[in-house]
N, CA, C and O atoms as a MOPAC input file, in Angstrom:
PM7 MOZYME 1SCF
protein

 N    112.75200 1    76.53200 1   167.51100 1
 C    111.90700 1    75.84800 1   166.61400 1
 C    110.66100 1    76.72300 1   166.03700 1
 O    110.34100 1    77.63200 1   166.80300 1
 N    109.83500 1    76.62900 1   164.75000 1
 C    109.36700 1    77.47000 1   164.54400 1
 C    108.19700 1    76.71900 1   164.18600 1
 O    107.69400 1    76.77200 1   163.06400 1
 N    107.69100 1    75.90700 1   165.28200 1
 C    106.38500 1    75.46900 1   165.43600 1
 C    105.65400 1    75.77800 1   166.87500 1
 O    106.26500 1    75.86800 1   167.94000 1
 N    104.30500 1    75.91700 1   166.71800 1
 C    103.74700 1    76.13100 1   167.59500 1
 C    103.93200 1    74.82300 1   168.93600 1
 O    104.43400 1    73.73800 1   168.64400 1
 N    103.48300 1    75.11000 1   170.28200 1
 C    103.45000 1    74.19700 1   171.17300 1
 C    102.45900 1    73.00100 1   170.74000 1
 O    102.88200 1    71.85300 1   170.59900 1
 N    101.25400 1    73.31600 1   170.56100 1
 C     99.91400 1    72.83200 1   170.34200 1
 C    100.54700 1    72.05400 1   168.90000 1
 O    100.88500 1    70.90300 1   169.17700 1
 N    100.74800 1    72.35300 1   167.65900 1
 C    101.39600 1    71.70300 1   166.61600 1
 C    102.03200 1    70.34300 1   166.94100 1
 O    101.77800 1    69.20900 1   166.53500 1
 N    103.01000 1    70.85800 1   167.86700 1
 C    104.12100 1    69.82700 1   168.02000 1
 C    103.57600 1    68.41900 1   169.12300 1
 O    104.11000 1    67.31300 1   169.19500 1
 N    102.43900 1    68.88700 1   169.84300 1
 C    101.61400 1    68.03400 1   170.65700 1
 C    100.73500 1    67.39700 1   169.89700 1
 O    100.46700 1    66.26300 1   170.29400 1
 N     99.89900 1    67.95400 1   168.39600 1
 C     99.23900 1    67.23900 1   167.74200 1
 C    100.50200 1    66.10500 1   167.07100 1
 O    100.36600 1    64.94200 1   166.69100 1
 N    101.32100 1    66.69000 1   167.10000 1
 C    102.10200 1    65.69300 1   165.96200 1
 C    102.67100 1    64.30400 1   167.23700 1
 O    103.07100 1    63.18000 1   166.93500 1
 N    102.56300 1    64.71500 1   168.22400 1
 C    103.62300 1    63.73800 1   169.34700 1
 C    102.13800 1    62.65900 1   169.25000 1
 O    102.15300 1    61.50800 1   168.81500 1
 N    101.18900 1    63.23400 1   169.66200 1
 C     99.90600 1    62.21400 1   169.76600 1
 C     99.70800 1    61.46100 1   168.55600 1
 O     99.48200 1    60.25100 1   168.53500 1
 N     99.82400 1    62.41400 1   167.27600 1
 C     99.88200 1    61.44000 1   166.10900 1
 C    100.43300 1    60.17200 1   165.72700 1
 O     99.73500 1    59.37700 1   165.09700 1
 N    101.78800 1    59.86600 1   166.09300 1
 C    102.84000 1    59.24400 1   165.95800 1
 C    102.65300 1    58.16200 1   167.18400 1
 O    103.37600 1    57.17000 1   167.07900 1
 N    101.83700 1    58.20700 1   168.26500 1
 C    102.07100 1    57.27800 1   169.22400 1
 C    101.41800 1    55.84300 1   168.79000 1
 O    101.86600 1    54.80800 1   169.28300 1
 N    100.35300 1    55.81900 1   167.85900 1
 C    100.28600 1    54.63800 1   167.39900 1
 C    100.59400 1    54.25000 1   165.87400 1
 O    100.02700 1    53.45800 1   165.12100 1
 N    101.48300 1    54.92900 1   165.72800 1
 C    102.18200 1    54.60000 1   164.01200 1
 C    103.23600 1    53.59600 1   164.26300 1
 O    103.78800 1    53.25600 1   165.31000 1
 N    103.39600 1    53.15400 1   162.87500 1
 C    104.95200 1    52.36600 1   163.13600 1
 C    105.83600 1    53.22200 1   163.08300 1
 O    106.36500 1    53.07000 1   161.98100 1
 N    106.43900 1    54.23500 1   163.74300 1
 C    107.23700 1    55.34500 1   163.51600 1
 C    107.84000 1    55.20900 1   165.24800 1
 O    107.23700 1    55.42300 1   166.30000 1
 N    109.54600 1    54.67800 1   164.94700 1
 C    110.18600 1    54.80400 1   166.25700 1
 C    110.69300 1    56.02600 1   166.64000 1
 O    110.85300 1    56.13600 1   167.85500 1
 N    111.03600 1    57.10700 1   165.87500 1
 C    111.54000 1    58.41500 1   166.06700 1
 C    111.26600 1    59.73400 1   164.65600 1
 O    111.68700 1    59.70300 1   163.49900 1
 N    110.57000 1    60.58800 1   165.22400 1
 C    110.38700 1    61.52900 1   164.19800 1
 C    111.35200 1    62.70100 1   164.28700 1
 O    111.52300 1    63.06100 1   165.45100 1
 N    112.09800 1    63.46500 1   163.28800 1
 C    112.79300 1    64.76600 1   163.43900 1
 C    112.12200 1    65.21600 1   162.26500 1
 O    111.67800 1    64.57700 1   161.31100 1
 N    112.13600 1    66.82800 1   162.59600 1
 C    111.79100 1    67.74300 1   162.05000 1
 C    112.86800 1    68.35600 1   161.31300 1
 O    113.77800 1    68.60200 1   162.10500 1
 N    113.25000 1    68.82200 1   159.76300 1
 C    113.92500 1    69.41100 1   159.85700 1
 C    113.96200 1    70.50200 1   158.49600 1
 O    112.87400 1    70.38600 1   157.93200 1
 N    114.54700 1    71.18600 1   158.01000 1
 C    114.68000 1    72.25700 1   156.87400 1
 C    113.88800 1    73.55800 1   157.46700 1
 O    114.05900 1    73.79600 1   158.66200 1
 N    113.09800 1    74.34900 1   156.76900 1
 C    112.99700 1    75.75200 1   157.02300 1
 C    112.16500 1    76.02000 1   158.78200 1
 O    112.37700 1    77.02600 1   159.45900 1
 N    111.14700 1    74.74600 1   159.25600 1
 C    111.03300 1    74.78200 1   160.39300 1
 C    112.11300 1    74.68000 1   161.77600 1
 O    111.84000 1    75.03000 1   162.92400 1
 N    113.00800 1    74.27400 1   161.43400 1
 C    114.33400 1    73.99300 1   162.27500 1
 C    115.23400 1    75.38300 1   162.23900 1
 O    115.97500 1    75.74300 1   163.15400 1
 N    115.04400 1    76.00100 1   161.15200 1
 C    116.29600 1    76.97700 1   160.62300 1
 C    115.25600 1    78.14700 1   161.07400 1
 O    115.83300 1    79.22300 1   161.23500 1
 N    114.20700 1    78.17100 1   161.25400 1
 C    113.37100 1    79.21200 1   161.10000 1
 C    113.32200 1    80.25300 1   160.19100 1
 O    113.21700 1    81.47600 1   160.28300 1
 N    113.45700 1    79.20200 1   159.00200 1
 C    113.30000 1    80.51300 1   158.09100 1
 C    112.16400 1    80.23000 1   157.13600 1
 O    112.25700 1    80.33500 1   155.91300 1
 N    111.04200 1    79.84900 1   157.82500 1
 C    109.67200 1    79.92900 1   157.47500 1
 C    109.08800 1    80.51400 1   156.73800 1
 O    109.28800 1    81.69600 1   157.01900 1
 N    108.33000 1    80.43100 1   155.76500 1
 C    107.62600 1    82.13500 1   155.15200 1
 C    106.27900 1    80.94700 1   155.21600 1
 O    106.40800 1    79.79200 1   155.62100 1
 N    104.90900 1    81.61000 1   154.67300 1
 C    103.53300 1    81.09300 1   154.33200 1
 C    103.89500 1    80.31400 1   153.66000 1
 O    103.31400 1    79.32200 1   154.10000 1
 N    104.62600 1    79.91500 1   152.63700 1
 C    104.53600 1    78.69100 1   151.60800 1
 C    105.25500 1    77.70300 1   151.72600 1
 O    105.36200 1    76.76600 1   150.93600 1
 N    106.01100 1    77.93300 1   153.14800 1
 C    106.75000 1    76.63800 1   153.61700 1
 C    105.84500 1    75.41300 1   153.90700 1
 O    104.66100 1    75.51100 1   154.23000 1
 N    106.38600 1    74.48300 1   153.78800 1
 C    105.91300 1    73.04400 1   154.33100 1
 C    106.57800 1    72.62400 1   155.34500 1
 O    107.47300 1    73.33300 1   155.80600 1
 N    106.28100 1    71.40200 1   155.89300 1
 C    107.09600 1    70.88500 1   157.24900 1
 C    107.95200 1    69.29300 1   157.24000 1
 O    107.33500 1    68.24700 1   157.04000 1
 N    108.99700 1    69.32400 1   157.41500 1
 C    109.90100 1    68.17800 1   156.87500 1
 C    109.77500 1    67.54000 1   157.96300 1
 O    110.02200 1    68.06500 1   159.04900 1
 N    109.34400 1    66.22300 1   157.82000 1
 C    109.99600 1    65.27300 1   158.53000 1
 C    110.66500 1    63.96800 1   158.34600 1
 O    110.41200 1    63.11500 1   157.49500 1
 N    111.51600 1    63.95000 1   159.23200 1
 C    112.31600 1    62.45600 1   158.80600 1
 C    111.82000 1    61.79500 1   159.82000 1
 O    111.60100 1    62.34100 1   160.90100 1
 N    111.51800 1    60.17300 1   159.51300 1
 C    111.03500 1    59.59200 1   160.34700 1
 C    112.08900 1    57.92000 1   160.00500 1
 O    112.42400 1    57.40700 1   158.93800 1
 N    112.33600 1    57.49500 1   161.44800 1
 C    112.28100 1    56.34200 1   161.41800 1
 C    111.23300 1    55.44000 1   161.54700 1
 O    110.34600 1    55.70000 1   162.36100 1
 N    111.16600 1    54.12000 1   160.68600 1
 C    110.07000 1    53.19100 1   160.87300 1
 C    110.28600 1    52.00100 1   161.73500 1
 O    111.44700 1    51.60600 1   161.83400 1
 N    109.40100 1    51.40200 1   162.34000 1
 C    109.07800 1    50.40200 1   162.86100 1
 C    108.80600 1    49.39200 1   161.66200 1
 O    107.79800 1    49.43000 1   160.95600 1
 N    109.90500 1    48.43500 1   161.52800 1
 C    109.46500 1    47.74600 1   160.16900 1
 C    108.94100 1    45.97700 1   160.42000 1
 O    108.60500 1    45.11300 1   159.60900 1
 N    109.08700 1    45.96600 1   162.15300 1
 C    108.14200 1    44.80000 1   162.52100 1
 C    106.76500 1    44.85000 1   162.31200 1
 O    105.99200 1    43.95000 1   162.64000 1
 N    106.45600 1    45.88200 1   161.77500 1
 C    104.70600 1    46.31800 1   161.42600 1
 C    104.59800 1    46.19400 1   160.19400 1
 O    105.61700 1    45.86500 1   159.58600 1
 N    103.49000 1    46.39000 1   159.52300 1
 C    103.38000 1    46.51400 1   157.78200 1
 C    103.38400 1    47.80200 1   157.60400 1
 O    102.65600 1    48.51700 1   158.29200 1
 N    104.07600 1    48.23000 1   156.79900 1
 C    104.09500 1    49.53900 1   156.38500 1
 C    103.29400 1    50.10000 1   155.27400 1
 O    102.42700 1    50.97000 1   155.35200 1
 N    103.76200 1    49.40200 1   154.11500 1
 C    102.96100 1    49.58200 1   152.62900 1
 C    102.34300 1    50.89500 1   152.67100 1
 O    102.74600 1    51.84600 1   153.34200 1
 N    101.38500 1    50.87600 1   151.94000 1
 C    100.80000 1    52.21800 1   151.45800 1
 C    100.37500 1    53.36500 1   152.94200 1
 O     99.89400 1    54.49600 1   153.01100 1
 N    100.73200 1    52.60900 1   153.70800 1
 C    100.41500 1    53.67500 1   155.23600 1
 C    101.32200 1    54.76100 1   155.39700 1
 O    100.95600 1    55.76600 1   156.00500 1
 N    102.57300 1    54.65600 1   154.87100 1
 C    103.39400 1    55.70800 1   154.91500 1
 C    102.85700 1    57.09000 1   153.90600 1
 O    102.92400 1    58.29400 1   154.15400 1
 N    102.39400 1    56.47700 1   152.87800 1
 C    101.78200 1    57.67100 1   152.19500 1
 C    100.69800 1    58.24900 1   153.05500 1
 O    100.71500 1    59.46000 1   153.27500 1
 N     99.55700 1    57.32700 1   153.66800 1
 C     98.22400 1    57.93400 1   154.25700 1
 C     99.04500 1    58.87100 1   155.67100 1
 O     98.60900 1    60.00100 1   155.89200 1
 N    100.04000 1    58.40900 1   156.42800 1
 C    100.62300 1    59.21300 1   157.05300 1
 C    100.83900 1    60.65400 1   156.70400 1
 O    100.73000 1    61.56700 1   157.52300 1
 N    101.16000 1    60.81100 1   155.41400 1
 C    101.77500 1    62.04700 1   155.15600 1
 C    100.60900 1    62.87800 1   154.86900 1
 O    100.48600 1    63.92700 1   155.50100 1
 N     99.62300 1    62.50400 1   153.88300 1
 C     98.37400 1    63.34700 1   154.21700 1
 C     96.91400 1    63.17400 1   155.54200 1
 O     95.84500 1    63.78100 1   155.60800 1
 N     97.44600 1    62.19400 1   156.34600 1
 C     97.03900 1    62.61100 1   157.87300 1
 C     97.66100 1    63.58400 1   158.38000 1
 O     96.96200 1    64.45800 1   158.89200 1
 N     98.85600 1    63.71700 1   158.39800 1
 C     99.35000 1    65.01800 1   159.22400 1
 C     99.60900 1    66.70900 1   158.46400 1
 O     99.93300 1    67.79100 1   158.95400 1
 N     99.21000 1    66.16800 1   156.77400 1
 C     98.88300 1    67.50000 1   156.08500 1
 C     97.28600 1    67.87700 1   156.54600 1
 O     97.11100 1    69.09400 1   156.61000 1
 N     96.47000 1    67.31600 1   156.77200 1
 C     95.09200 1    67.51300 1   157.41800 1
 C     95.12400 1    68.16300 1   159.11300 1
 O     94.44600 1    69.06800 1   159.59900 1
 N     96.24200 1    67.25800 1   159.77200 1
 C     96.18400 1    67.97700 1   161.02900 1
 C     96.84800 1    68.92900 1   161.46500 1
 O     96.68500 1    69.51400 1   162.53600 1
 N     97.76400 1    69.16400 1   160.51200 1
 C     98.32800 1    70.24800 1   160.81700 1
 C     97.68700 1    71.68600 1   160.01700 1
 O     97.81500 1    72.84600 1   160.40600 1
 N     97.10900 1    71.29400 1   159.02700 1
 C     96.34300 1    72.00300 1   157.95200 1
 C     98.04900 1    73.13100 1   157.10900 1
 O     98.37000 1    74.31800 1   157.06300 1
 N     98.53700 1    72.02700 1   156.70200 1
 C    100.00900 1    73.02800 1   156.25300 1
 C    100.52700 1    71.70800 1   155.56700 1
 O    100.39400 1    70.57000 1   156.01600 1
 N    101.24300 1    72.14000 1   154.19800 1
 C    102.00400 1    70.80800 1   153.71600 1
 C    103.10700 1    70.00300 1   154.28400 1
 O    104.05900 1    70.46300 1   154.91500 1
 N    102.95500 1    69.11100 1   154.08400 1
 C    104.13200 1    68.09300 1   154.69700 1
 C    105.18500 1    67.32800 1   153.69100 1
 O    104.80100 1    66.94800 1   152.58500 1
 N    106.44400 1    67.13900 1   154.11000 1
 C    107.15700 1    66.04300 1   153.27200 1
 C    107.60200 1    65.31600 1   154.49000 1
 O    107.98500 1    65.74800 1   155.57700 1
 N    107.41900 1    63.78200 1   153.91800 1
 C    107.55200 1    63.03000 1   154.79700 1
 C    108.42200 1    62.12100 1   154.26300 1
 O    108.11800 1    61.55200 1   153.21500 1
 N    109.84800 1    61.80900 1   155.02600 1
 C    110.57200 1    61.01200 1   154.39800 1
 C    111.38400 1    60.08600 1   155.70100 1
 O    111.79000 1    60.36300 1   156.82900 1
 N    111.35000 1    58.63800 1   154.68600 1
 C    111.95700 1    57.56300 1   155.60700 1
 C    113.53500 1    57.53200 1   155.82800 1
 O    114.19700 1    57.42500 1   154.79500 1
 N    114.13800 1    57.60100 1   156.87600 1
 C    115.78000 1    57.41100 1   156.92700 1
 C    116.56700 1    56.51200 1   156.39800 1
 O    117.79300 1    56.39800 1   156.38100 1
 N    115.03300 1    55.39000 1   155.62900 1
 C    115.68200 1    54.38600 1   154.72900 1
 C    115.91800 1    55.33000 1   152.79100 1
 O    116.40800 1    54.87300 1   151.75900 1
 N    115.43500 1    56.41700 1   153.02500 1
 C    114.53000 1    56.64800 1   151.51900 1
 C    115.88100 1    58.09400 1   151.27700 1
 O    116.05100 1    58.59500 1   150.16600 1
 N    116.62800 1    58.51400 1   152.43300 1
 C    117.67500 1    59.89700 1   152.22300 1
 C    118.90000 1    59.51200 1   151.18200 1
 O    119.81500 1    58.71400 1   151.38500 1
 N    118.69100 1    60.17300 1   150.21200 1
 C    119.82400 1    59.75300 1   149.14600 1
 C    121.14200 1    60.18400 1   150.40500 1
 O    121.00100 1    60.66700 1   151.52900 1
 N    122.49900 1    59.74800 1   149.60500 1
 C    123.75400 1    59.76500 1   150.60100 1
 C    124.20700 1    60.98200 1   150.59800 1
 O    124.62000 1    61.41500 1   151.67300 1
 N    124.25300 1    61.86000 1   149.39800 1
 C    124.90200 1    63.37400 1   149.21900 1
 C    123.53800 1    64.22200 1   149.93700 1
 O    123.89800 1    65.37800 1   150.15900 1
 N    122.16900 1    64.00800 1   150.34100 1
 C    121.50000 1    64.94900 1   151.19800 1
 C    121.40100 1    64.44700 1   152.22000 1
 O    120.50700 1    65.04700 1   152.81600 1
 N    121.98300 1    63.29500 1   153.10800 1
 C    121.82000 1    62.58900 1   154.39500 1
 C    122.90700 1    63.83300 1   155.19200 1
 O    122.58300 1    64.13100 1   156.34200 1
 N    124.04500 1    64.47100 1   154.65200 1
 C    124.80500 1    65.20800 1   155.48100 1
 C    124.27000 1    66.19400 1   156.18600 1
 O    124.31000 1    66.37200 1   157.40300 1
 N    123.65700 1    66.96300 1   155.17100 1
 C    122.71400 1    68.10100 1   155.30500 1
 C    121.50700 1    67.92100 1   156.21900 1
 O    121.49000 1    68.60400 1   157.24300 1
 N    120.56300 1    67.14200 1   155.99500 1
 C    119.60100 1    66.57700 1   157.20600 1
 C    120.16900 1    66.14000 1   158.74200 1
 O    119.64300 1    66.33400 1   159.83800 1
 N    121.53300 1    65.42800 1   158.37300 1
 C    121.67500 1    65.27100 1   159.84400 1
 C    122.07600 1    66.41500 1   160.40600 1
 O    121.87000 1    66.40500 1   161.62000 1
 N    122.74700 1    67.75600 1   159.86200 1
 C    122.75400 1    68.91900 1   160.37200 1
 C    122.17700 1    69.57700 1   161.07500 1
 O    122.53700 1    70.36900 1   161.94600 1
 N    120.60500 1    69.06200 1   160.47800 1
 C    119.76700 1    70.15900 1   160.57800 1
 C    118.65200 1    69.40100 1   161.68000 1
 O    118.03200 1    70.12000 1   162.46400 1
 N    118.48700 1    68.19200 1   161.67900 1
 C    117.59000 1    67.47100 1   162.15300 1
 C    117.16700 1    67.58500 1   164.02100 1
 O    118.02800 1    67.63200 1   164.89900 1
 N    116.00500 1    67.60300 1   164.21300 1
 C    116.05600 1    67.58700 1   165.46800 1
 C    114.35800 1    67.03900 1   165.97600 1
 O    113.19700 1    67.28500 1   165.65000 1
 N    115.11900 1    66.13400 1   166.99700 1
 C    114.10200 1    65.20600 1   167.45100 1
 C    112.70000 1    65.63700 1   168.08300 1
 O    112.60600 1    66.25300 1   169.14400 1
 N    111.59800 1    65.22100 1   167.27300 1
 C    110.00700 1    65.82700 1   168.03200 1
 C    109.59100 1    64.75100 1   168.83500 1
 O    109.04700 1    64.94800 1   169.92200 1
 N    109.79800 1    63.66000 1   168.39800 1
 C    109.19200 1    62.35000 1   168.83500 1
 C    110.00700 1    61.00700 1   169.06000 1
 O    110.83800 1    60.73400 1   168.19400 1
 N    109.85500 1    60.13000 1   170.14600 1
 C    110.69000 1    59.26600 1   169.90600 1
 C    109.51600 1    58.18000 1   171.21400 1
 O    109.32000 1    58.47000 1   172.39400 1
 N    108.89400 1    56.85900 1   170.38000 1
 C    108.66000 1    56.18300 1   171.16900 1
 C    109.17800 1    55.51000 1   171.99300 1
 O    110.13300 1    54.78300 1   171.72200 1
 N    108.52100 1    55.63100 1   173.49500 1
 C    108.93500 1    54.85400 1   174.57200 1
 C    108.76200 1    53.21400 1   174.81800 1
 O    109.19700 1    52.69400 1   175.84500 1

């Protein structure tokens, strides 16, 4: 995976108290085809028993600040069906709530 152990730990700690059940990486970070312009692509399974609302957008900005890199954050429910197989083939679990 194209992320340092430090960044992986930052991500895991960040998601601990967020309404996130699971978080996956996909895209260039997983395929190790990153460049200096690459972003970090996340797919998250949200815990809808808690209010989400605009909190989802806030999570994206907070992750960008934390990682000092552009972040794309997608929810499991928002994936279009023609993109889903591509993401499913690439995704790598990085966080799972215990």
